[in-house]
XYZ file of N, CA and C in Angstrom:
303
model
N 19.972 -19.648 4.557
C 19.506 -18.455 5.259
C 19.935 -17.211 4.500
N 19.084 -16.208 4.537
C 19.388 -14.939 3.879
C 20.262 -14.086 4.797
N 21.115 -13.258 4.213
C 21.885 -12.340 5.063
C 20.935 -11.317 5.680
N 21.267 -10.854 6.847
C 20.452 -9.831 7.504
C 20.762 -8.507 6.830
N 19.900 -8.101 5.929
C 20.174 -6.865 5.205
C 18.955 -5.965 5.214
N 19.219 -4.675 5.299
C 18.157 -3.693 5.271
C 17.732 -3.492 3.824
N 16.437 -3.494 3.561
C 15.987 -3.320 2.177
C 16.194 -1.892 1.685
N 16.300 -1.735 0.386
C 16.322 -0.386 -0.178
C 14.924 -0.107 -0.725
N 14.518 1.143 -0.626
C 13.163 1.528 -1.018
C 13.233 2.631 -2.060
N 12.447 2.467 -3.120
C 12.327 3.500 -4.149
C 10.873 3.964 -4.146
N 10.662 5.245 -3.900
C 9.316 5.811 -3.836
C 9.125 6.763 -5.005
N 8.122 6.464 -5.823
C 7.848 7.279 -6.999
C 6.484 7.946 -6.841
N 6.466 9.267 -6.907
C 5.219 10.004 -6.749
C 4.790 10.592 -8.089
N 3.490 10.838 -8.257
C 3.025 11.383 -9.541
C 3.556 12.786 -9.794
N 3.698 13.103 -11.052
C 4.171 14.438 -11.439
C 3.070 15.482 -11.166
N 3.514 16.715 -10.998
C 2.591 17.822 -10.717
C 1.499 17.916 -11.789
N 1.886 17.784 -13.035
C 0.921 17.895 -14.134
C -0.132 16.793 -14.046
N 0.287 15.586 -13.688
C -0.642 14.469 -13.544
C -1.660 14.765 -12.449
N -1.180 15.295 -11.331
C -2.067 15.632 -10.209
C -3.091 16.679 -10.631
N -2.665 17.622 -11.461
C -3.557 18.707 -11.873
C -4.554 18.285 -12.954
N -4.234 17.256 -13.737
C -5.087 16.912 -14.882
C -5.844 15.588 -14.739
N -5.460 14.733 -13.800
C -6.119 13.438 -13.658
C -7.035 13.419 -12.440
N -8.058 12.567 -12.479
C -8.984 12.430 -11.354
C -8.330 11.662 -10.216
N -7.598 10.591 -10.573
C -6.899 9.766 -9.586
C -5.422 9.740 -9.913
N -4.586 9.660 -8.876
C -3.139 9.567 -9.070
C -2.610 8.370 -8.290
N -1.480 7.840 -8.749
C -0.908 6.656 -8.126
C 0.537 6.898 -7.734
N 0.870 6.514 -6.509
C 2.257 6.509 -6.052
C 2.714 5.061 -6.049
N 3.970 4.832 -6.382
C 4.512 3.481 -6.438
C 5.709 3.361 -5.517
N 5.742 2.277 -4.769
C 6.854 1.997 -3.870
C 7.437 0.645 -4.252
N 8.736 0.611 -4.509
C 9.410 -0.650 -4.811
C 10.404 -0.924 -3.701
N 10.240 -2.080 -3.064
C 11.123 -2.486 -1.972
C 12.030 -3.587 -2.498
N 13.333 -3.351 -2.447
C 14.306 -4.357 -2.878
C 14.797 -5.088 -1.631
N 14.391 -6.345 -1.502
C 14.729 -7.117 -0.317
C 14.696 -8.599 -0.647
N 15.523 -9.355 0.044
C 15.515 -10.807 -0.123
C 14.321 -11.435 0.595
N 13.670 -10.652 1.438
C 12.531 -11.147 2.213
C 11.210 -10.670 1.614
N 10.149 -11.378 1.906
C 8.824 -10.997 1.458
C 8.263 -9.988 2.461
N 8.728 -8.763 2.354
C 8.373 -7.723 3.325
C 6.945 -7.254 3.116
N 6.370 -6.712 4.179
C 5.049 -6.096 4.109
C 5.257 -4.611 3.850
N 4.539 -4.080 2.875
C 4.651 -2.662 2.542
C 3.489 -1.918 3.190
N 3.807 -0.865 3.927
C 2.809 -0.061 4.612
C 2.932 1.382 4.131
N 1.802 1.971 3.796
C 1.772 3.370 3.362
C 1.306 4.255 4.505
N 1.906 5.442 4.598
C 1.470 6.435 5.572
C 1.265 7.762 4.842
N 0.110 8.380 5.070
C -0.173 9.689 4.500
C -0.171 10.694 5.638
N 0.752 11.628 5.588
C 0.945 12.585 6.693
C 1.103 11.843 8.024
N 1.798 10.701 7.975
C 2.077 9.939 9.188
C 0.962 9.016 9.642
N -0.158 8.975 8.912
C -1.287 8.128 9.308
C -1.493 7.005 8.301
N -2.013 5.872 8.787
C -2.285 4.709 7.940
C -3.589 4.943 7.175
N -3.525 5.009 5.832
C -4.719 5.319 5.046
C -5.481 4.094 4.555
N -4.961 2.901 4.801
C -5.455 1.724 4.097
C -6.888 1.339 4.422
N -7.443 1.868 5.496
C -8.826 1.532 5.805
C -9.780 2.069 4.731
N -9.384 3.147 4.054
C -10.274 3.745 3.058
C -9.607 3.940 1.697
N -8.398 3.469 1.547
C -7.660 3.695 0.310
C -7.205 2.359 -0.286
N -7.484 2.130 -1.572
C -7.049 0.873 -2.182
C -5.528 0.809 -2.353
N -4.953 -0.303 -1.921
C -3.516 -0.532 -2.055
C -3.338 -1.878 -2.741
N -2.485 -1.924 -3.744
C -2.180 -3.216 -4.370
C -0.712 -3.528 -4.149
N -0.435 -4.785 -3.840
C 0.946 -5.210 -3.616
C 1.220 -6.435 -4.471
N 2.268 -6.352 -5.252
C 2.656 -7.462 -6.125
C 4.040 -7.950 -5.747
N 4.136 -9.252 -5.522
C 5.467 -9.839 -5.342
C 5.889 -10.362 -6.706
N 6.397 -9.440 -7.521
C 6.701 -9.800 -8.904
C 7.944 -10.675 -9.014
N 8.909 -10.435 -8.166
C 10.105 -11.275 -8.164
C 10.464 -11.584 -6.719
N 11.463 -12.409 -6.525
C 11.883 -12.721 -5.167
C 12.742 -11.606 -4.573
N 13.200 -10.693 -5.418
C 14.099 -9.639 -4.946
C 13.421 -8.295 -4.733
N 12.219 -8.119 -5.271
C 11.563 -6.825 -5.087
C 10.053 -6.976 -4.971
N 9.465 -6.045 -4.254
C 8.028 -5.995 -4.050
C 7.570 -4.627 -4.511
N 6.517 -4.605 -5.312
C 5.986 -3.346 -5.804
C 4.609 -3.121 -5.202
N 4.383 -1.929 -4.695
C 3.090 -1.588 -4.113
C 2.618 -0.261 -4.693
N 1.350 -0.209 -5.083
C 0.772 1.018 -5.632
C -0.315 1.540 -4.710
N -0.318 2.836 -4.519
C -1.342 3.501 -3.718
C -2.036 4.516 -4.623
N -3.343 4.358 -4.804
C -4.102 5.260 -5.667
C -4.999 6.149 -4.815
N -4.931 7.439 -5.098
C -5.721 8.433 -4.359
C -6.429 9.368 -5.324
N -7.559 9.940 -4.900
C -8.145 11.025 -5.700
C -7.177 12.212 -5.697
N -7.102 12.916 -6.812
C -6.192 14.069 -6.908
C -6.469 15.096 -5.824
N -7.748 15.288 -5.471
C -8.100 16.276 -4.442
C -7.479 15.913 -3.097
N -7.427 14.611 -2.787
C -6.809 14.171 -1.529
C -5.294 14.334 -1.598
N -4.710 14.026 -2.766
C -3.259 14.156 -2.945
C -2.820 15.602 -2.739
N -3.597 16.550 -3.287
C -3.243 17.973 -3.196
C -3.218 18.460 -1.749
N -3.989 17.804 -0.878
C -4.054 18.209 0.530
C -2.941 17.585 1.377
N -2.178 16.659 0.790
C -1.134 15.961 1.531
C 0.111 16.809 1.741
N 0.814 16.544 2.831
C 2.137 17.116 3.053
C 3.224 16.098 2.770
N 3.051 14.881 3.309
C 4.065 13.842 3.108
C 3.409 12.497 2.812
N 4.144 11.660 2.096
C 3.740 10.288 1.846
C 4.929 9.403 2.211
N 4.652 8.321 2.915
C 5.716 7.433 3.389
C 5.427 6.007 2.962
N 6.481 5.335 2.525
C 6.403 3.915 2.218
C 7.320 3.196 3.209
N 6.768 2.239 3.948
C 7.537 1.524 4.965
C 7.545 0.035 4.644
N 8.709 -0.579 4.806
C 8.842 -2.028 4.620
C 9.067 -2.672 5.977
N 8.281 -3.712 6.274
C 8.413 -4.395 7.557
C 8.544 -5.898 7.360
N 9.410 -6.492 8.151
C 9.586 -7.950 8.177
C 10.273 -8.287 9.488
N 9.975 -9.452 10.041
C 10.560 -9.801 11.344
C 12.078 -9.989 11.284
N 12.632 -10.152 10.078
C 14.076 -10.394 9.952
C 14.908 -9.117 9.804
N 14.277 -7.952 9.726
C 15.054 -6.708 9.676
C 14.269 -5.598 10.357
N 14.977 -4.542 10.742
C 14.320 -3.368 11.322
C 13.481 -2.695 10.240
N 12.327 -2.181 10.610
C 11.495 -1.542 9.590
C 12.247 -0.359 8.986
N 12.098 -0.225 7.680
C 12.788 0.811 6.911
C 11.735 1.602 6.171
N 11.944 2.902 6.041
C 10.948 3.684 5.326
C 11.579 4.819 4.523
N 10.811 5.275 3.556
C 11.212 6.433 2.754
C 10.021 7.383 2.714
N 10.288 8.655 2.992
C 9.234 9.657 3.009
C 9.517 10.705 1.940
N 8.462 11.104 1.252
C 8.586 12.144 0.234
C 7.690 13.312 0.626
N 8.232 14.514 0.530
C 7.455 15.710 0.805
C 6.727 16.074 -0.482
N 5.394 15.993 -0.478
C 4.632 16.192 -1.707
C 3.924 17.536 -1.761
N 4.081 18.341 -0.731
C 3.414 19.653 -0.726
C 4.117 20.549 -1.728
N 3.358 20.993 -2.752
C 3.945 21.819 -3.810
C 4.240 23.161 -3.275
């Protein structure tokens, strides 16, 4: 059995210059957990996945990487982006980044 541990989350957002010069930008969330957690993205507190492509890779047993790609125009209108990790074996954990320049 795995110890009951809260995962750590690393949220990486695109640089300002990338947002200004690229058509699409990608945010990356890495969840470090012994469990195969589900990664959920929230844009300004809302679930965007119905219209936004999200890729999730279980590259190792210790971390999960998820990428969220958005058009730069949508990114510029955002205030916050949140990456949340959920699994039945731990309380959901999240990290929010304020992206409003």
